[in-house]
Amino acid sequence: MAASVSVSVQAEAFDAGAELGALGGGGEGGIASFVGVVRGSGGIVALEIEHHPRMTLAAVARVAEDAARRWPLTALRVVHRYGMLQPGEAIVFIGAASPHRPDAFAAVEFAIDRLKTGAPFWKREHFDDGRGEWVAARTSDDSRADRWG
Amino acid sequence: MRIDYYAKLRDAVGRGTEEVSPPAEVRTLGGLIAWLASREGGTMLGGAGDVYGAIDDVVAAHDATIGDAKTISLFPAMTGG
């Protein structure tokens, strides 16, 4: 099965619902998805996401292609934003279509686990008191990425 | 060679990019990072936590040789997704 793999790394906002709808064209099987959203708790007024001008798109594409090799998918779509995002906005969308639902679920979970620590993005939270704090990487994210082997 | 600093590391070092000519004995990514830190009194890069790098846009371990690399990217641990 040759999956249709599509990846975008962009500054522009995207419509997660439209991305999900676009995956449904195959007409069979199941579609699983994940959407990461900017949190607005704790006084956060904006999330700044920095990326690498040359490396990031290739790294995200490698994660997507790896997922499509590991599981029998008909389609996989990854969208990840960079720039200054507002609370409630979608940061990342991952959607996978497959004739078998365990494969669709696993591919999505694999992709987000691997993007967390393997895609060159760096996040800085901006707070209502004027502070900007770089988000620290979590060892739990490393563990989740490593568990896929 | 050009060094590009990203995210918290750029803040710690105080600049986004620079051209450097490391001495001949600096052969690895780890050696380059140590040499860059030594110019700053050994504190600025060290203060930025763990430093990761890419040699000509390919992520590399600290023991990788830098050879005739044109660009070195230095950055903290990634926080994507």
PDB file of N, CA, C and O in Angstrom, chain A residues 107-134:
ATOM      1  N   ALA A 107      -0.150   5.236  14.054  1.00  0.00           N
ATOM      2  CA  ALA A 107       0.627   6.150  13.213  1.00  0.00           C
ATOM      3  C   ALA A 107       0.546   7.576  13.737  1.00  0.00           C
ATOM      4  O   ALA A 107       1.539   8.303  13.759  1.00  0.00           O
ATOM      5  N   VAL A 108      -0.637   7.993  14.166  1.00  0.00           N
ATOM      6  CA  VAL A 108      -0.791   9.358  14.693  1.00  0.00           C
ATOM      7  C   VAL A 108       0.002   9.527  15.979  1.00  0.00           C
ATOM      8  O   VAL A 108       0.716  10.518  16.169  1.00  0.00           O
ATOM      9  N   GLU A 109      -0.105   8.537  16.877  1.00  0.00           N
ATOM     10  CA  GLU A 109       0.600   8.643  18.156  1.00  0.00           C
ATOM     11  C   GLU A 109       2.117   8.620  17.946  1.00  0.00           C
ATOM     12  O   GLU A 109       2.850   9.391  18.573  1.00  0.00           O
ATOM     13  N   PHE A 110       2.573   7.761  17.066  1.00  0.00           N
ATOM     14  CA  PHE A 110       3.998   7.710  16.722  1.00  0.00           C
ATOM     15  C   PHE A 110       4.470   9.066  16.213  1.00  0.00           C
ATOM     16  O   PHE A 110       5.500   9.598  16.633  1.00  0.00           O
ATOM     17  N   ALA A 111       3.704   9.654  15.300  1.00  0.00           N
ATOM     18  CA  ALA A 111       4.116  10.905  14.670  1.00  0.00           C
ATOM     19  C   ALA A 111       4.230  12.037  15.691  1.00  0.00           C
ATOM     20  O   ALA A 111       5.212  12.783  15.690  1.00  0.00           O
ATOM     21  N   ILE A 112       3.262  12.175  16.580  1.00  0.00           N
ATOM     22  CA  ILE A 112       3.350  13.280  17.538  1.00  0.00           C
ATOM     23  C   ILE A 112       4.469  13.020  18.555  1.00  0.00           C
ATOM     24  O   ILE A 112       5.201  13.935  18.925  1.00  0.00           O
ATOM     25  N   ASP A 113       4.646  11.770  18.961  1.00  0.00           N
ATOM     26  CA  ASP A 113       5.744  11.450  19.883  1.00  0.00           C
ATOM     27  C   ASP A 113       7.094  11.809  19.260  1.00  0.00           C
ATOM     28  O   ASP A 113       7.976  12.369  19.935  1.00  0.00           O
ATOM     29  N   ARG A 114       7.263  11.502  17.991  1.00  0.00           N
ATOM     30  CA  ARG A 114       8.540  11.764  17.327  1.00  0.00           C
ATOM     31  C   ARG A 114       8.733  13.242  16.995  1.00  0.00           C
ATOM     32  O   ARG A 114       9.850  13.757  16.994  1.00  0.00           O
ATOM     33  N   LEU A 115       7.636  13.960  16.712  1.00  0.00           N
ATOM     34  CA  LEU A 115       7.754  15.396  16.422  1.00  0.00           C
ATOM     35  C   LEU A 115       8.181  16.177  17.660  1.00  0.00           C
ATOM     36  O   LEU A 115       8.882  17.181  17.562  1.00  0.00           O
ATOM     37  N   LYS A 116       7.761  15.703  18.835  1.00  0.00           N
ATOM     38  CA  LYS A 116       8.033  16.446  20.071  1.00  0.00           C
ATOM     39  C   LYS A 116       9.518  16.672  20.294  1.00  0.00           C
ATOM     40  O   LYS A 116       9.949  17.722  20.748  1.00  0.00           O
ATOM     41  N   THR A 117      10.321  15.654  20.000  1.00  0.00           N
ATOM     42  CA  THR A 117      11.747  15.746  20.314  1.00  0.00           C
ATOM     43  C   THR A 117      12.640  15.721  19.086  1.00  0.00           C
ATOM     44  O   THR A 117      13.839  15.985  19.200  1.00  0.00           O
ATOM     45  N   GLY A 118      12.067  15.413  17.918  1.00  0.00           N
ATOM     46  CA  GLY A 118      12.910  15.237  16.742  1.00  0.00           C
ATOM     47  C   GLY A 118      12.732  16.262  15.649  1.00  0.00           C
ATOM     48  O   GLY A 118      13.439  16.230  14.650  1.00  0.00           O
ATOM     49  N   ALA A 119      11.794  17.184  15.803  1.00  0.00           N
ATOM     50  CA  ALA A 119      11.582  18.209  14.779  1.00  0.00           C
ATOM     51  C   ALA A 119      12.106  19.536  15.317  1.00  0.00           C
ATOM     52  O   ALA A 119      11.766  19.930  16.433  1.00  0.00           O
ATOM     53  N   PRO A 120      12.938  20.232  14.540  1.00  0.00           N
ATOM     54  CA  PRO A 120      13.565  21.468  15.031  1.00  0.00           C
ATOM     55  C   PRO A 120      12.577  22.622  15.158  1.00  0.00           C
ATOM     56  O   PRO A 120      12.433  23.458  14.266  1.00  0.00           O
ATOM     57  N   PHE A 121      11.836  22.619  16.269  1.00  0.00           N
ATOM     58  CA  PHE A 121      11.014  23.735  16.687  1.00  0.00           C
ATOM     59  C   PHE A 121      11.431  24.058  18.121  1.00  0.00           C
ATOM     60  O   PHE A 121      11.808  23.166  18.881  1.00  0.00           O
ATOM     61  N   TRP A 122      11.307  25.337  18.491  1.00  0.00           N
ATOM     62  CA  TRP A 122      11.578  25.743  19.867  1.00  0.00           C
ATOM     63  C   TRP A 122      10.483  26.718  20.265  1.00  0.00           C
ATOM     64  O   TRP A 122      10.213  27.697  19.556  1.00  0.00           O
ATOM     65  N   LYS A 123       9.866  26.458  21.422  1.00  0.00           N
ATOM     66  CA  LYS A 123       8.687  27.231  21.837  1.00  0.00           C
ATOM     67  C   LYS A 123       9.047  28.194  22.967  1.00  0.00           C
ATOM     68  O   LYS A 123       9.765  27.836  23.897  1.00  0.00           O
ATOM     69  N   ARG A 124       8.484  29.396  22.876  1.00  0.00           N
ATOM     70  CA  ARG A 124       8.623  30.369  23.964  1.00  0.00           C
ATOM     71  C   ARG A 124       7.234  30.878  24.325  1.00  0.00           C
ATOM     72  O   ARG A 124       6.505  31.380  23.454  1.00  0.00           O
ATOM     73  N   GLU A 125       6.880  30.746  25.598  1.00  0.00           N
ATOM     74  CA  GLU A 125       5.581  31.222  26.081  1.00  0.00           C
ATOM     75  C   GLU A 125       5.706  32.685  26.497  1.00  0.00           C
ATOM     76  O   GLU A 125       6.655  33.059  27.198  1.00  0.00           O
ATOM     77  N   HIS A 126       4.742  33.500  26.073  1.00  0.00           N
ATOM     78  CA  HIS A 126       4.703  34.908  26.459  1.00  0.00           C
ATOM     79  C   HIS A 126       3.541  35.121  27.428  1.00  0.00           C
ATOM     80  O   HIS A 126       2.426  34.671  27.174  1.00  0.00           O
ATOM     81  N   PHE A 127       3.822  35.799  28.546  1.00  0.00           N
ATOM     82  CA  PHE A 127       2.850  35.930  29.629  1.00  0.00           C
ATOM     83  C   PHE A 127       2.328  37.351  29.740  1.00  0.00           C
ATOM     84  O   PHE A 127       2.937  38.301  29.245  1.00  0.00           O
ATOM     85  N   ASP A 128       1.198  37.466  30.463  1.00  0.00           N
ATOM     86  CA  ASP A 128       0.544  38.772  30.551  1.00  0.00           C
ATOM     87  C   ASP A 128       1.324  39.764  31.408  1.00  0.00           C
ATOM     88  O   ASP A 128       0.997  40.948  31.413  1.00  0.00           O
ATOM     89  N   ASP A 129       2.365  39.297  32.108  1.00  0.00           N
ATOM     90  CA  ASP A 129       3.192  40.243  32.861  1.00  0.00           C
ATOM     91  C   ASP A 129       4.435  40.663  32.077  1.00  0.00           C
ATOM     92  O   ASP A 129       5.346  41.288  32.624  1.00  0.00           O
ATOM     93  N   GLY A 130       4.482  40.301  30.798  1.00  0.00           N
ATOM     94  CA  GLY A 130       5.584  40.718  29.943  1.00  0.00           C
ATOM     95  C   GLY A 130       6.717  39.709  29.812  1.00  0.00           C
ATOM     96  O   GLY A 130       7.592  39.868  28.964  1.00  0.00           O
ATOM     97  N   ARG A 131       6.704  38.677  30.651  1.00  0.00           N
ATOM     98  CA  ARG A 131       7.766  37.673  30.578  1.00  0.00           C
ATOM     99  C   ARG A 131       7.653  36.827  29.310  1.00  0.00           C
ATOM    100  O   ARG A 131       6.555  36.578  28.813  1.00  0.00           O
ATOM    101  N   GLY A 132       8.824  36.364  28.825  1.00  0.00           N
ATOM    102  CA  GLY A 132       8.857  35.359  27.773  1.00  0.00           C
ATOM    103  C   GLY A 132       9.754  34.242  28.276  1.00  0.00           C
ATOM    104  O   GLY A 132      10.898  34.489  28.655  1.00  0.00           O
ATOM    105  N   GLU A 133       9.247  33.020  28.313  1.00  0.00           N
ATOM    106  CA  GLU A 133      10.025  31.897  28.855  1.00  0.00           C
ATOM    107  C   GLU A 133      10.113  30.783  27.835  1.00  0.00           C
ATOM    108  O   GLU A 133       9.082  30.302  27.358  1.00  0.00           O
ATOM    109  N   TRP A 134      11.339  30.387  27.507  1.00  0.00           N
ATOM    110  CA  TRP A 134      11.513  29.249  26.608  1.00  0.00           C
ATOM    111  C   TRP A 134      11.007  27.982  27.296  1.00  0.00           C
ATOM    112  O   TRP A 134      11.314  27.728  28.456  1.00  0.00           O
TER     113      TRP A 134
END
